Every structure is written in C-alpha cells, then in structure tokens.
Amino acid sequence: MSKSTRKSVLPATKSHGYEFQGPPGALVLSLGLPLVCYLAAFVCNDVSGCPIPSALHPRSLTLAKLKEEAGWPQDGIWGLASLRVSGFVLAYYLLSLVLQAALPGVVQQGVKLRSGARLEYKFNAFSSAVTILLGAAIGTYLDGADFALWTFIWDHYTQLITANLAIAFALSCFVYYRSFSVKAGNKHKRELAPGGHSGNLIYDWFIGRELNPRITIPVIGTIDIKAFCELRPGMLGYVLLDLAFVAHQYKLYGFVTDSIILITVFQSVYVFDALWMEPAILSTMDITTDGFGFMLAFGDLVWLPFIYSLQARYLAVYPVHLGLSGIAGVLAVQAFGYWIFRAANNEKNRFRTNPKDPRIAHLEYMKTSSGGTLLTSGWWGFCRHPNYLGDWIMAWSYSLPTGIAGYIVKHGSPVVMSHGDMVDGQGFISGGPVKHQVLQGEARGWGMLITYFYVIYFAVLLIHRQLRDEEACQRKYGDDWEKYKEKVRWRLIPGIY
C-alpha cells in the first residue's frame, strides 16, 4: 500500500490498542462463543434432560450415547443448517427492513463525528416490533399454541442459531472488506473506528473496522447496519423466542406457569423499553466508539436472543410453580436492583444537569485538572459503578424463577394420569402422541449451570465494561483518577470487588 493510499484510509485518531487480549482473544471468542450457543441447545433439551444424563456420569459417556441424548441431527452436522429455515430467517430480516422504511418514524441526528459531521437516523423500532407482534397475536388467536410461528421456532431451534450466525458472519466480512474504501473527507461521512484499525485482520474483523457502516438498498433506502442490528432482528427475536417457549409449555402441559410468565414479562419490558427509548442508543459506546464487526453482529443477532432466553426454554420443558411467595421474592429482587440502578443514574444525571439541585447539593465531589468533577459520596461514593451493581442484581430475577434447576426426561414410562399432572410433586407428565415423564431426580441443581449462566455472563460483561470505563477515565483524568480511586475504593461490590 502506498503512502498516499494509507493516508486516505486511516483516520487521524490513533488506534486505542488491543482489547480482549488482542488477536488470540478475538479468535478464541469468535470460535468459542458460537459453540456455547450450540452447547446450551444440545446439553439442555427435551430429548433426555437438562443437563443430559451422560454429563452426570462422564465415565459412561460414549459418542453414540452423547449423540442420542443430545438429539444430534440424523444427517450429522449438515442437519444444523437448513436452506428453508435460512430463507424464512432472511424473510424476517427483510420484513424488518421494509417496516423501518415504510412506517413513519422520528429522524434524529447522531453525535458529532471526529470529522465534525453528524449522521441522520430514523427511529421506529417500537412500531415495527408492535406490527410484527400484532401479526403473531392474530395467528395465535386463530391457531393457539399450534400457530406455525411458535412450532417453527421450537422445531428448528438449532437451525435458527445457524442461520443467524451465518448472517452475522456474512455481515462482518462484508463491512470489513468495504471498510478499506473509506477515504478522508468523503461525502458519505464514513469513518474508521478508533480501536478497529490495528492492522491485524482477525482482530479488526472481530472488533469492527468501520464506525458506522451504511448501505443503500433499492426501494428501501439507506440503512445504518450497526443501528439496525442493535435493536431490530435480535431484540425482537428475543421476545419471539420467549413467546414460542410459552406456547410450547402450554402445548405440552395444557397450562402456563407463573414462572415463565414472569420471565417473559421481565424480558419483554426490557426489550420494549429499549425500543421505545431507541434514540438513546446514539450516546452509547456501541454507536459512538465501537466499530461494527463480528463482536457486535454476533452479540446482537445470535448471543442476545438465544442465550438470554435460555431460562424460558428450560421452563417450557420443566414447569416451575412459584406461588405468591415465590413471585413476591422475585419481584423484590427485581425492585431492589432497579432501585439502585435508577437512583444511581438519577443522582449522576441531576449532578451533571444542576449541581445546586437540593436533592444532590449535599454530595461531595472532587474537581479535576481537566475541568471535570467526580462524585465521591452518595451512590457514587458507595462504589465506582453503582448502576452496574443494580443492573446485575436485576439479572438474578431472570434466573431465580427456574429455581434449583435440572431435569431428566424418562421415555416410555407407564402413565395413568392426564398430561400436565404432577408426579409426586417432583415432575410432570407431558402430552403429545407419546407421553413421558419429566422429573428432576439426580439432575436437580445441575441445570443451574444453564439457567443461571446469564447471571455469570452478565457479571463478566459488566466487569469488562467497568475496566473499559476506567481505562478511558485514566486517559482523561490522569493523576486525578488515582486520587479518586483512593477515595472511592470499590469498583462494583463494596467489600468484595
């Protein structure tokens, strides 16, 4: 590459350096995280149990037995994909694109780019999602739990993972290749992401080379690929998966439990709050700082919908009745986490907007040489990221309804009760052409590795965000940040971390 070409492609801002342990970490995550999605699908299933029985007795494990218990496709690895399923998934993405173009929406400018320019965004994700869900509601009214969408999702679950994974991979390759056409001062306001042009192919492909890749599609118009993926196919897909699992539970047992309703409501509120507040994404790190690569594409389209919905998928097979006391306990956890999250954010926002506000005027703070201020009392003196702590506490309410999880599916057991009946308070008789028992047995507790995985993952995610935030603060405040850390010692959990 000539010097003149290099100058036209690279932005003025230097790369921020490697994250995720650089290229080796990017490679491990790119290969490992998709495997986690498949592993969760096969290890926790309606064929043999959650986890599969052989996982509890690894010495007796054989490849043939593993395939049988995991429900491995009869045609092998090729059964993980389907052109028909991929076609329907592409149709879903196309519908999302058409609704974004056709439905009215709010047009708003994004934050100022390094070039001084601003990009325009059209927001109507909420109305788009409502339109799709109205169609699903009509179908459910007509066909009940047998509505084609719900049965399609359940019957082709792993193939849906593959289809969305393929789309994420294709998008990552497309935007990486296209990023090399970015030129300084271009009329389309294209820029490279500060942390995405290290020069290493694997790392830049993973982290995202171009900041806001856009494409113009005939009839539909200009689409911001990153903003589209952030809140449309994956977020709504999250809700659709949950609803499919609710329908499957009803189809199997003839009832819907309070636990799966609670989880579905919590997660739907989470999604629709994000869709309603869609313009808020313009100030997030995903939009302002991170490039669009495999990390965001996979996270938005595969990881979020398929990993975040694992609890509802578990409950579709093994119903859990919480009762009034159980519901109250879960709601208390959710309320406690939300109180910390909202109170901390309100305190910070009020201080930034009006430091003389009587509600926060008593708070202590330190001034920095850069002209900024850092709160050292109140919620932000309690720890450096109290909003993250509240967010993590709320995450527990997504998993607690599954209880002490784990079940075994016993096929061919003689049953004399109708489907949906309990067996000694420990399991259920499922319906369908062939009835079978679903009991906890020796699997009790081991299923928590699946149903509470979200809590563990979310803790890792928040710690990673905290480390990124503090690295940025260290660059911004310098020695003042060291003084601040002496005053506010704890990062997330006082006394622990």
Short mmCIF file of C-alpha atoms in Angstrom, two decimals:
data_model
loop_
_atom_site.label_atom_id
_atom_site.label_comp_id
_atom_site.label_asym_id
_atom_site.label_seq_id
_atom_site.Cartn_x
_atom_site.Cartn_y
_atom_site.Cartn_z
CA MET A 1 0.00 0.00 0.00
CA SER A 2 1.45 3.38 -0.98
CA LYS A 3 1.85 6.24 1.47
CA SER A 4 -0.83 8.27 -0.29
CA THR A 5 -3.30 5.38 -0.14
CA ARG A 6 -2.52 4.72 3.51
CA LYS A 7 -3.17 8.36 4.34
CA SER A 8 -6.56 8.31 2.65
CA VAL A 9 -7.76 5.24 4.51
CA LEU A 10 -6.57 5.67 8.10
CA PRO A 11 -8.28 8.26 10.34
CA ALA A 12 -6.35 10.92 12.17
CA THR A 13 -7.10 9.38 15.55
CA LYS A 14 -4.72 6.62 16.60
CA SER A 15 -5.94 3.15 17.45
CA HIS A 16 -6.70 2.65 21.16
CA GLY A 17 -4.78 -0.62 21.21
CA TYR A 18 -5.94 -4.16 21.75
CA GLU A 19 -8.82 -5.38 23.87
CA PHE A 20 -9.84 -8.97 24.68
CA GLN A 21 -6.14 -9.98 24.80
CA GLY A 22 -5.64 -8.96 21.17
CA PRO A 23 -5.85 -11.27 18.13
CA PRO A 24 -5.63 -14.56 20.13
CA GLY A 25 -8.54 -13.48 22.31
CA ALA A 26 -10.56 -12.31 19.31
CA LEU A 27 -10.02 -15.67 17.62
CA VAL A 28 -10.99 -17.65 20.73
CA LEU A 29 -14.16 -15.59 21.22
CA SER A 30 -15.10 -15.81 17.53
CA LEU A 31 -14.88 -19.62 17.63
CA GLY A 32 -15.87 -20.27 21.24
CA LEU A 33 -18.98 -18.16 21.72
CA PRO A 34 -20.93 -19.75 18.83
CA LEU A 35 -20.03 -23.15 20.30
CA VAL A 36 -21.50 -22.05 23.63
CA CYS A 37 -24.83 -21.35 21.88
CA TYR A 38 -24.88 -24.83 20.33
CA LEU A 39 -23.69 -26.43 23.57
CA ALA A 40 -26.54 -24.86 25.53
CA ALA A 41 -29.02 -26.08 22.90
CA PHE A 42 -27.81 -29.68 22.97
CA VAL A 43 -26.85 -30.12 26.63
CA CYS A 44 -30.23 -28.84 27.87
CA ASN A 45 -33.00 -30.35 25.75
CA ASP A 46 -36.38 -32.09 25.70
CA VAL A 47 -34.91 -35.38 24.49
CA SER A 48 -33.07 -36.60 27.61
CA GLY A 49 -32.75 -33.84 30.15
CA CYS A 50 -31.03 -30.71 31.39
CA PRO A 51 -28.19 -31.46 31.59
CA ILE A 52 -28.06 -34.63 29.51
CA PRO A 53 -27.69 -37.74 31.75
CA SER A 54 -24.22 -38.60 30.44
CA ALA A 55 -22.94 -35.27 31.77
CA LEU A 56 -23.72 -36.56 35.26
CA HIS A 57 -21.85 -39.82 34.59
CA PRO A 58 -18.95 -38.89 32.30
CA ARG A 59 -17.22 -42.28 32.73
CA SER A 60 -20.09 -43.98 30.92
CA LEU A 61 -20.05 -41.43 28.12
CA THR A 62 -19.69 -42.70 24.56
CA LEU A 63 -20.01 -40.77 21.31
CA ALA A 64 -23.08 -42.77 20.27
CA LYS A 65 -24.77 -42.17 23.61
CA LEU A 66 -23.88 -38.48 23.54
CA LYS A 67 -25.46 -38.05 20.11
CA GLU A 68 -28.60 -39.88 21.22
CA GLU A 69 -29.05 -37.88 24.43
CA ALA A 70 -28.23 -34.54 22.84
CA GLY A 71 -30.67 -35.05 19.98
CA TRP A 72 -27.90 -34.75 17.38
CA PRO A 73 -29.38 -34.48 13.84
CA GLN A 74 -29.68 -37.79 11.98
CA ASP A 75 -27.86 -36.32 8.98
CA GLY A 76 -24.99 -35.15 11.15
CA ILE A 77 -23.52 -31.68 11.11
CA TRP A 78 -25.44 -30.82 7.95
CA GLY A 79 -28.62 -31.05 9.98
CA LEU A 80 -27.58 -27.94 11.90
CA ALA A 81 -28.48 -25.86 8.86
CA SER A 82 -31.43 -25.70 6.51
CA LEU A 83 -31.93 -23.65 3.37
CA ARG A 84 -35.65 -23.48 4.13
CA VAL A 85 -35.08 -22.19 7.66
CA SER A 86 -32.43 -19.75 6.43
CA GLY A 87 -34.90 -18.49 3.83
CA PHE A 88 -37.51 -17.76 6.49
CA VAL A 89 -34.92 -16.00 8.66
CA LEU A 90 -33.86 -13.83 5.71
CA ALA A 91 -37.54 -13.05 5.09
CA TYR A 92 -37.81 -11.91 8.73
CA TYR A 93 -34.81 -9.59 8.26
CA LEU A 94 -36.31 -8.27 5.03
CA LEU A 95 -39.62 -7.60 6.80
CA SER A 96 -37.71 -5.65 9.47
CA LEU A 97 -36.02 -3.59 6.76
CA VAL A 98 -39.31 -2.91 4.95
CA LEU A 99 -41.02 -1.81 8.17
CA GLN A 100 -38.14 0.52 9.01
CA ALA A 101 -38.51 2.14 5.58
CA ALA A 102 -42.32 2.13 5.33
CA LEU A 103 -43.51 3.05 8.82
CA PRO A 104 -43.30 6.66 9.99
CA GLY A 105 -40.55 7.45 12.43
CA VAL A 106 -38.55 10.14 14.16
CA VAL A 107 -35.46 11.38 12.31
CA GLN A 108 -32.67 12.50 14.58
CA GLN A 109 -29.02 13.44 14.20
CA GLY A 110 -26.35 11.42 15.95
CA VAL A 111 -23.45 12.76 17.99
CA LYS A 112 -20.77 14.75 16.26
CA LEU A 113 -18.19 12.58 14.48
CA ARG A 114 -14.46 13.28 14.52
CA SER A 115 -14.87 14.99 11.15
CA GLY A 116 -17.43 17.34 12.68
CA ALA A 117 -20.27 15.84 10.65
CA ARG A 118 -23.42 14.17 12.02
CA LEU A 119 -25.31 11.17 10.67
CA GLU A 120 -29.10 11.02 10.48
CA TYR A 121 -31.04 8.10 11.96
CA LYS A 122 -34.67 7.10 11.54
CA PHE A 123 -36.26 5.58 14.64
CA ASN A 124 -39.37 3.40 14.51
CA ALA A 125 -38.20 0.11 16.03
CA PHE A 126 -41.04 0.16 18.58
CA SER A 127 -43.82 0.46 15.98
CA SER A 128 -42.07 -2.10 13.77
CA ALA A 129 -41.97 -4.63 16.61
CA VAL A 130 -45.59 -3.96 17.55
CA THR A 131 -46.62 -4.55 13.93
CA ILE A 132 -44.90 -7.93 13.83
CA LEU A 133 -46.27 -8.97 17.22
CA LEU A 134 -49.79 -7.98 16.19
CA GLY A 135 -49.47 -10.42 13.30
CA ALA A 136 -48.25 -13.09 15.71
CA ALA A 137 -51.13 -12.33 18.07
CA ILE A 138 -53.69 -12.79 15.29
CA GLY A 139 -52.09 -16.10 14.33
CA THR A 140 -52.12 -17.25 17.96
CA TYR A 141 -55.78 -16.24 18.32
CA LEU A 142 -56.66 -18.36 15.31
CA ASP A 143 -54.42 -21.40 15.92
CA GLY A 144 -53.48 -21.18 19.59
CA ALA A 145 -50.23 -22.86 20.66
CA ASP A 146 -50.14 -24.60 17.26
CA PHE A 147 -49.60 -21.30 15.44
CA ALA A 148 -46.99 -22.01 12.76
CA LEU A 149 -44.51 -19.40 14.03
CA TRP A 150 -44.29 -20.92 17.51
CA THR A 151 -43.97 -24.52 16.32
CA PHE A 152 -41.44 -23.46 13.67
CA ILE A 153 -39.20 -21.82 16.29
CA TRP A 154 -39.30 -24.83 18.60
CA ASP A 155 -38.83 -27.45 15.88
CA HIS A 156 -35.94 -25.63 14.16
CA TYR A 157 -34.17 -24.06 17.12
CA THR A 158 -30.58 -25.08 16.29
CA GLN A 159 -31.10 -24.31 12.60
CA LEU A 160 -32.24 -20.82 13.60
CA ILE A 161 -28.99 -20.39 15.52
CA THR A 162 -27.05 -21.39 12.42
CA ALA A 163 -28.98 -19.09 10.11
CA ASN A 164 -28.46 -16.04 12.33
CA LEU A 165 -24.82 -16.98 12.89
CA ALA A 166 -24.30 -17.13 9.12
CA ILE A 167 -25.86 -13.68 8.73
CA ALA A 168 -23.62 -12.26 11.46
CA PHE A 169 -20.55 -13.80 9.82
CA ALA A 170 -21.51 -12.54 6.36
CA LEU A 171 -22.17 -9.01 7.63
CA SER A 172 -18.83 -8.98 9.46
CA CYS A 173 -16.95 -9.98 6.33
CA PHE A 174 -18.88 -7.51 4.17
CA VAL A 175 -18.28 -4.47 6.39
CA TYR A 176 -14.63 -5.41 6.95
CA TYR A 177 -13.93 -5.66 3.22
CA ARG A 178 -15.88 -2.50 2.48
CA SER A 179 -14.09 -0.52 5.22
CA PHE A 180 -10.99 -0.31 3.04
CA SER A 181 -12.85 2.06 0.72
CA VAL A 182 -13.18 4.67 3.50
CA LYS A 183 -11.40 7.85 2.44
CA ALA A 184 -10.69 11.01 4.42
CA GLY A 185 -13.22 13.77 3.80
CA ASN A 186 -15.67 11.51 1.93
CA LYS A 187 -19.16 12.92 1.29
CA HIS A 188 -20.86 9.93 2.93
CA LYS A 189 -19.38 10.83 6.36
CA ARG A 190 -17.74 7.42 6.72
CA GLU A 191 -15.06 6.95 9.37
CA LEU A 192 -12.97 4.17 10.83
CA ALA A 193 -13.43 3.22 14.48
CA PRO A 194 -10.55 4.35 16.75
CA GLY A 195 -9.99 0.83 18.10
CA GLY A 196 -10.60 -1.13 14.91
CA HIS A 197 -7.64 -0.45 12.64
CA SER A 198 -4.80 -2.27 14.36
CA GLY A 199 -3.66 -3.81 11.09
CA ASN A 200 -4.37 -7.35 12.29
CA LEU A 201 -7.03 -8.98 10.09
CA ILE A 202 -8.59 -11.24 12.74
CA TYR A 203 -8.73 -8.59 15.43
CA ASP A 204 -10.08 -5.81 13.18
CA TRP A 205 -12.68 -8.18 11.66
CA PHE A 206 -13.84 -9.10 15.16
CA ILE A 207 -13.79 -5.67 16.82
CA GLY A 208 -15.08 -3.74 13.79
CA ARG A 209 -13.05 -1.57 11.45
CA GLU A 210 -15.65 0.95 10.24
CA LEU A 211 -17.51 3.02 12.81
CA ASN A 212 -20.94 3.36 11.19
CA PRO A 213 -21.17 1.23 8.04
CA ARG A 214 -24.18 2.05 5.88
CA ILE A 215 -25.66 0.58 2.74
CA THR A 216 -28.24 1.86 0.26
CA ILE A 217 -30.82 -0.74 -0.78
CA PRO A 218 -33.11 -0.08 -3.78
CA VAL A 219 -36.65 0.96 -2.74
CA ILE A 220 -35.79 0.64 0.98
CA GLY A 221 -33.16 3.37 1.09
CA THR A 222 -30.10 3.91 3.29
CA ILE A 223 -29.69 1.55 6.24
CA ASP A 224 -27.23 2.03 9.08
CA ILE A 225 -26.16 -1.60 9.55
CA LYS A 226 -25.00 -1.21 13.13
CA ALA A 227 -28.09 0.67 14.35
CA PHE A 228 -30.36 -1.80 12.52
CA CYS A 229 -28.75 -4.83 14.16
CA GLU A 230 -28.62 -3.17 17.56
CA LEU A 231 -32.37 -3.06 18.18
CA ARG A 232 -34.29 -4.85 15.47
CA PRO A 233 -33.92 -8.51 14.43
CA GLY A 234 -32.19 -9.78 17.57
CA MET A 235 -34.08 -7.81 20.22
CA LEU A 236 -37.50 -8.68 18.79
CA GLY A 237 -36.25 -12.22 18.16
CA TYR A 238 -35.56 -12.43 21.91
CA VAL A 239 -39.26 -11.80 22.65
CA LEU A 240 -40.43 -14.13 19.88
CA LEU A 241 -38.31 -16.95 21.31
CA ASP A 242 -39.77 -16.42 24.78
CA LEU A 243 -43.32 -16.45 23.39
CA ALA A 244 -42.60 -19.62 21.43
CA PHE A 245 -41.42 -21.28 24.64
CA VAL A 246 -44.58 -20.17 26.46
CA ALA A 247 -46.67 -21.67 23.65
CA HIS A 248 -44.67 -24.91 23.81
CA GLN A 249 -45.24 -25.24 27.55
CA TYR A 250 -48.98 -24.82 27.02
CA LYS A 251 -48.94 -27.32 24.16
CA LEU A 252 -47.16 -29.91 26.34
CA TYR A 253 -49.00 -29.49 29.61
CA GLY A 254 -52.21 -27.59 28.96
CA PHE A 255 -51.23 -24.70 31.28
CA VAL A 256 -48.77 -21.84 31.54
CA THR A 257 -46.86 -21.34 34.81
CA ASP A 258 -46.32 -18.12 36.71
CA SER A 259 -42.54 -18.57 36.41
CA ILE A 260 -42.41 -18.49 32.61
CA ILE A 261 -44.92 -15.61 32.53
CA LEU A 262 -42.77 -13.64 34.98
CA ILE A 263 -39.58 -14.16 32.95
CA THR A 264 -41.30 -13.35 29.66
CA VAL A 265 -42.82 -10.16 31.12
CA PHE A 266 -39.48 -9.05 32.61
CA GLN A 267 -37.61 -9.65 29.38
CA SER A 268 -40.34 -8.12 27.19
CA VAL A 269 -40.33 -4.98 29.32
CA TYR A 270 -36.54 -4.86 28.94
CA VAL A 271 -36.83 -5.12 25.15
CA PHE A 272 -39.71 -2.70 24.66
CA ASP A 273 -38.15 -0.16 26.99
CA ALA A 274 -35.07 -0.24 24.74
CA LEU A 275 -37.21 0.02 21.60
CA TRP A 276 -39.28 2.89 22.99
CA MET A 277 -36.10 4.73 24.01
CA GLU A 278 -34.41 3.91 20.70
CA PRO A 279 -32.84 7.39 20.24
CA ALA A 280 -30.87 6.79 23.46
CA ILE A 281 -28.56 4.42 21.58
CA LEU A 282 -26.96 7.42 19.87
CA SER A 283 -24.95 8.20 23.01
CA THR A 284 -23.94 4.60 23.77
CA MET A 285 -20.42 3.29 23.32
CA ASP A 286 -21.70 0.78 20.74
CA ILE A 287 -22.68 3.64 18.41
CA THR A 288 -20.17 6.38 19.27
CA THR A 289 -16.98 4.38 19.77
CA ASP A 290 -17.08 0.71 18.73
CA GLY A 291 -16.76 -0.34 15.12
CA PHE A 292 -19.18 -2.85 13.66
CA GLY A 293 -17.57 -6.26 13.35
CA PHE A 294 -18.26 -9.83 14.40
CA MET A 295 -18.35 -8.86 18.07
CA LEU A 296 -21.44 -6.66 17.68
CA ALA A 297 -23.02 -8.61 14.82
CA PHE A 298 -22.86 -11.91 16.70
CA GLY A 299 -23.82 -10.30 20.00
CA ASP A 300 -26.88 -8.57 18.54
CA LEU A 301 -28.16 -11.34 16.28
CA VAL A 302 -27.17 -14.60 18.00
CA TRP A 303 -25.91 -14.26 21.55
CA LEU A 304 -28.60 -11.93 22.87
CA PRO A 305 -31.72 -13.75 21.61
CA PHE A 306 -30.53 -17.34 22.07
CA ILE A 307 -28.54 -17.06 25.33
CA TYR A 308 -30.74 -14.54 27.13
CA SER A 309 -33.84 -16.72 26.54
CA LEU A 310 -32.38 -19.95 27.98
CA GLN A 311 -34.45 -19.68 31.16
CA ALA A 312 -37.76 -19.61 29.28
CA ARG A 313 -36.63 -22.50 27.11
CA TYR A 314 -35.88 -24.53 30.25
CA LEU A 315 -39.29 -23.75 31.76
CA ALA A 316 -41.03 -24.78 28.54
CA VAL A 317 -39.99 -28.37 29.33
CA TYR A 318 -39.91 -28.33 33.13
CA PRO A 319 -42.63 -26.03 34.55
CA VAL A 320 -41.98 -24.35 37.88
CA HIS A 321 -44.87 -23.03 40.02
CA LEU A 322 -43.66 -20.15 42.18
CA GLY A 323 -46.83 -19.30 44.06
CA LEU A 324 -47.50 -15.89 45.63
CA SER A 325 -44.48 -16.05 47.96
CA GLY A 326 -42.13 -17.03 45.12
CA ILE A 327 -43.45 -14.28 42.87
CA ALA A 328 -43.07 -11.76 45.70
CA GLY A 329 -39.46 -12.86 46.28
CA VAL A 330 -38.51 -12.50 42.61
CA LEU A 331 -40.25 -9.13 42.35
CA ALA A 332 -38.40 -7.96 45.47
CA VAL A 333 -35.04 -8.79 43.88
CA GLN A 334 -36.06 -7.02 40.68
CA ALA A 335 -37.30 -3.95 42.60
CA PHE A 336 -34.17 -3.78 44.77
CA GLY A 337 -31.87 -3.90 41.74
CA TYR A 338 -33.95 -1.35 39.85
CA TRP A 339 -33.96 0.98 42.86
CA ILE A 340 -30.14 1.01 42.97
CA PHE A 341 -29.86 1.29 39.17
CA ARG A 342 -32.35 4.15 38.81
CA ALA A 343 -31.31 6.03 41.98
CA ALA A 344 -27.63 5.97 40.95
CA ASN A 345 -28.34 7.14 37.41
CA ASN A 346 -30.73 9.87 38.61
CA GLU A 347 -28.14 11.10 41.09
CA LYS A 348 -25.49 11.34 38.38
CA ASN A 349 -27.81 12.99 35.86
CA ARG A 350 -29.05 15.57 38.36
CA PHE A 351 -25.48 16.43 39.36
CA ARG A 352 -24.47 16.86 35.72
CA THR A 353 -27.55 18.95 34.91
CA ASN A 354 -27.71 21.14 38.03
CA PRO A 355 -25.15 20.62 40.82
CA LYS A 356 -27.21 23.01 43.01
CA ASP A 357 -30.30 20.80 42.88
CA PRO A 358 -31.41 20.43 46.56
CA ARG A 359 -31.66 16.66 46.12
CA ILE A 360 -27.93 16.31 45.41
CA ALA A 361 -26.41 19.62 46.62
CA HIS A 362 -25.08 17.92 49.75
CA LEU A 363 -22.95 15.44 47.79
CA GLU A 364 -19.17 15.63 47.98
CA TYR A 365 -17.08 15.76 44.83
CA MET A 366 -13.57 16.48 43.62
CA LYS A 367 -12.53 18.76 40.79
CA THR A 368 -10.03 17.55 38.21
CA SER A 369 -7.35 19.42 36.32
CA SER A 370 -9.23 18.70 33.08
CA GLY A 371 -12.14 20.78 34.34
CA GLY A 372 -14.43 17.87 35.21
CA THR A 373 -15.88 16.77 38.53
CA LEU A 374 -16.10 13.32 40.13
CA LEU A 375 -18.68 12.42 42.77
CA THR A 376 -17.15 10.92 45.92
CA SER A 377 -20.23 10.45 48.11
CA GLY A 378 -23.80 9.22 47.75
CA TRP A 379 -24.30 6.26 45.44
CA TRP A 380 -21.10 7.13 43.55
CA GLY A 381 -19.12 7.12 46.77
CA PHE A 382 -20.60 3.74 47.64
CA CYS A 383 -18.74 2.25 44.66
CA ARG A 384 -17.49 3.50 41.28
CA HIS A 385 -20.26 1.85 39.24
CA PRO A 386 -23.41 1.52 41.38
CA ASN A 387 -25.62 1.46 38.27
CA TYR A 388 -23.83 -1.70 37.11
CA LEU A 389 -24.41 -3.26 40.54
CA GLY A 390 -28.14 -2.58 40.28
CA ASP A 391 -28.21 -3.97 36.76
CA TRP A 392 -26.54 -7.20 37.93
CA ILE A 393 -28.95 -7.64 40.84
CA MET A 394 -31.86 -7.31 38.39
CA ALA A 395 -30.27 -10.03 36.26
CA TRP A 396 -30.91 -12.52 39.07
CA SER A 397 -34.67 -12.08 38.63
CA TYR A 398 -34.32 -13.60 35.13
CA SER A 399 -32.89 -16.82 36.56
CA LEU A 400 -34.45 -17.21 40.01
CA PRO A 401 -37.86 -18.31 38.59
CA THR A 402 -36.17 -21.52 37.36
CA GLY A 403 -35.40 -22.44 40.99
CA ILE A 404 -32.92 -25.23 41.69
CA ALA A 405 -32.88 -26.29 38.07
CA GLY A 406 -32.31 -29.62 36.38
CA TYR A 407 -34.49 -32.42 34.99
CA ILE A 408 -34.42 -35.85 33.40
CA VAL A 409 -36.79 -36.96 30.64
CA LYS A 410 -37.99 -40.56 31.04
CA HIS A 411 -39.47 -42.02 27.89
CA GLY A 412 -41.82 -44.98 27.78
CA SER A 413 -42.71 -44.77 31.47
CA PRO A 414 -46.20 -46.13 32.19
CA VAL A 415 -48.57 -43.29 32.98
CA VAL A 416 -52.18 -43.31 34.02
CA MET A 417 -52.67 -39.59 34.60
CA SER A 418 -53.56 -36.92 32.09
CA HIS A 419 -50.84 -34.70 30.67
CA GLY A 420 -49.81 -31.81 32.87
CA ASP A 421 -50.31 -33.75 36.12
CA MET A 422 -47.53 -33.77 38.69
CA VAL A 423 -45.69 -36.94 39.68
CA ASP A 424 -45.12 -37.00 43.47
CA GLY A 425 -44.50 -33.25 43.37
CA GLN A 426 -41.24 -33.84 41.53
CA GLY A 427 -42.08 -33.84 37.84
CA PHE A 428 -44.70 -33.72 35.13
CA ILE A 429 -46.40 -35.87 32.52
CA SER A 430 -46.07 -34.22 29.13
CA GLY A 431 -48.68 -34.53 26.43
CA GLY A 432 -48.35 -35.27 22.74
CA PRO A 433 -48.53 -38.52 20.78
CA VAL A 434 -46.07 -40.22 23.18
CA LYS A 435 -46.32 -39.27 26.84
CA HIS A 436 -43.23 -39.14 29.01
CA GLN A 437 -42.23 -38.07 32.50
CA VAL A 438 -40.06 -35.05 33.22
CA LEU A 439 -38.56 -35.27 36.70
CA GLN A 440 -35.66 -33.67 38.49
CA GLY A 441 -34.06 -36.73 40.06
CA GLU A 442 -30.29 -36.65 40.17
CA ALA A 443 -30.20 -33.73 37.72
CA ARG A 444 -31.57 -31.38 40.38
CA GLY A 445 -29.18 -28.46 40.77
CA TRP A 446 -27.02 -29.28 37.75
CA GLY A 447 -29.36 -27.46 35.37
CA MET A 448 -28.44 -24.23 37.13
CA LEU A 449 -25.27 -24.22 35.04
CA ILE A 450 -27.60 -23.42 32.14
CA THR A 451 -30.37 -21.37 33.72
CA TYR A 452 -28.02 -19.21 35.82
CA PHE A 453 -25.40 -18.86 33.09
CA TYR A 454 -26.86 -15.44 32.23
CA VAL A 455 -26.07 -14.14 35.72
CA ILE A 456 -22.44 -15.28 35.43
CA TYR A 457 -22.06 -13.97 31.90
CA PHE A 458 -23.63 -10.63 32.81
CA ALA A 459 -21.19 -10.23 35.70
CA VAL A 460 -18.27 -10.81 33.29
CA LEU A 461 -19.78 -8.33 30.82
CA LEU A 462 -20.22 -5.64 33.47
CA ILE A 463 -16.69 -6.15 34.79
CA HIS A 464 -15.36 -5.80 31.26
CA ARG A 465 -17.37 -2.59 30.80
CA GLN A 466 -16.09 -1.33 34.12
CA LEU A 467 -12.50 -1.96 33.06
CA ARG A 468 -13.09 -0.18 29.74
CA ASP A 469 -14.71 2.76 31.52
CA GLU A 470 -11.87 3.08 33.99
CA GLU A 471 -9.25 2.85 31.25
CA ALA A 472 -10.98 5.74 29.48
CA CYS A 473 -11.16 7.71 32.75
CA GLN A 474 -7.47 7.08 33.37
CA ARG A 475 -6.65 8.58 29.97
CA LYS A 476 -8.98 11.52 30.59
CA TYR A 477 -8.19 12.43 34.21
CA GLY A 478 -4.63 11.13 34.67
CA ASP A 479 -3.31 11.55 38.23
CA ASP A 480 -6.68 12.83 39.40
CA TRP A 481 -8.16 9.43 38.67
CA GLU A 482 -5.64 7.82 41.02
CA LYS A 483 -6.68 10.25 43.76
CA TYR A 484 -10.33 9.47 43.06
CA LYS A 485 -9.68 5.73 43.42
CA GLU A 486 -8.19 6.33 46.86
CA LYS A 487 -11.47 8.00 47.92
CA VAL A 488 -13.81 5.50 46.24
CA ARG A 489 -12.04 2.17 46.69
CA TRP A 490 -14.62 -0.35 45.50
CA ARG A 491 -15.41 -0.90 41.83
CA LEU A 492 -18.75 -2.76 41.89
CA ILE A 493 -19.46 -4.60 45.15
CA PRO A 494 -18.28 -2.89 48.36
CA GLY A 495 -16.07 -5.14 50.43
CA ILE A 496 -15.66 -7.66 47.61
CA TYR A 497 -14.64 -6.01 44.34
#
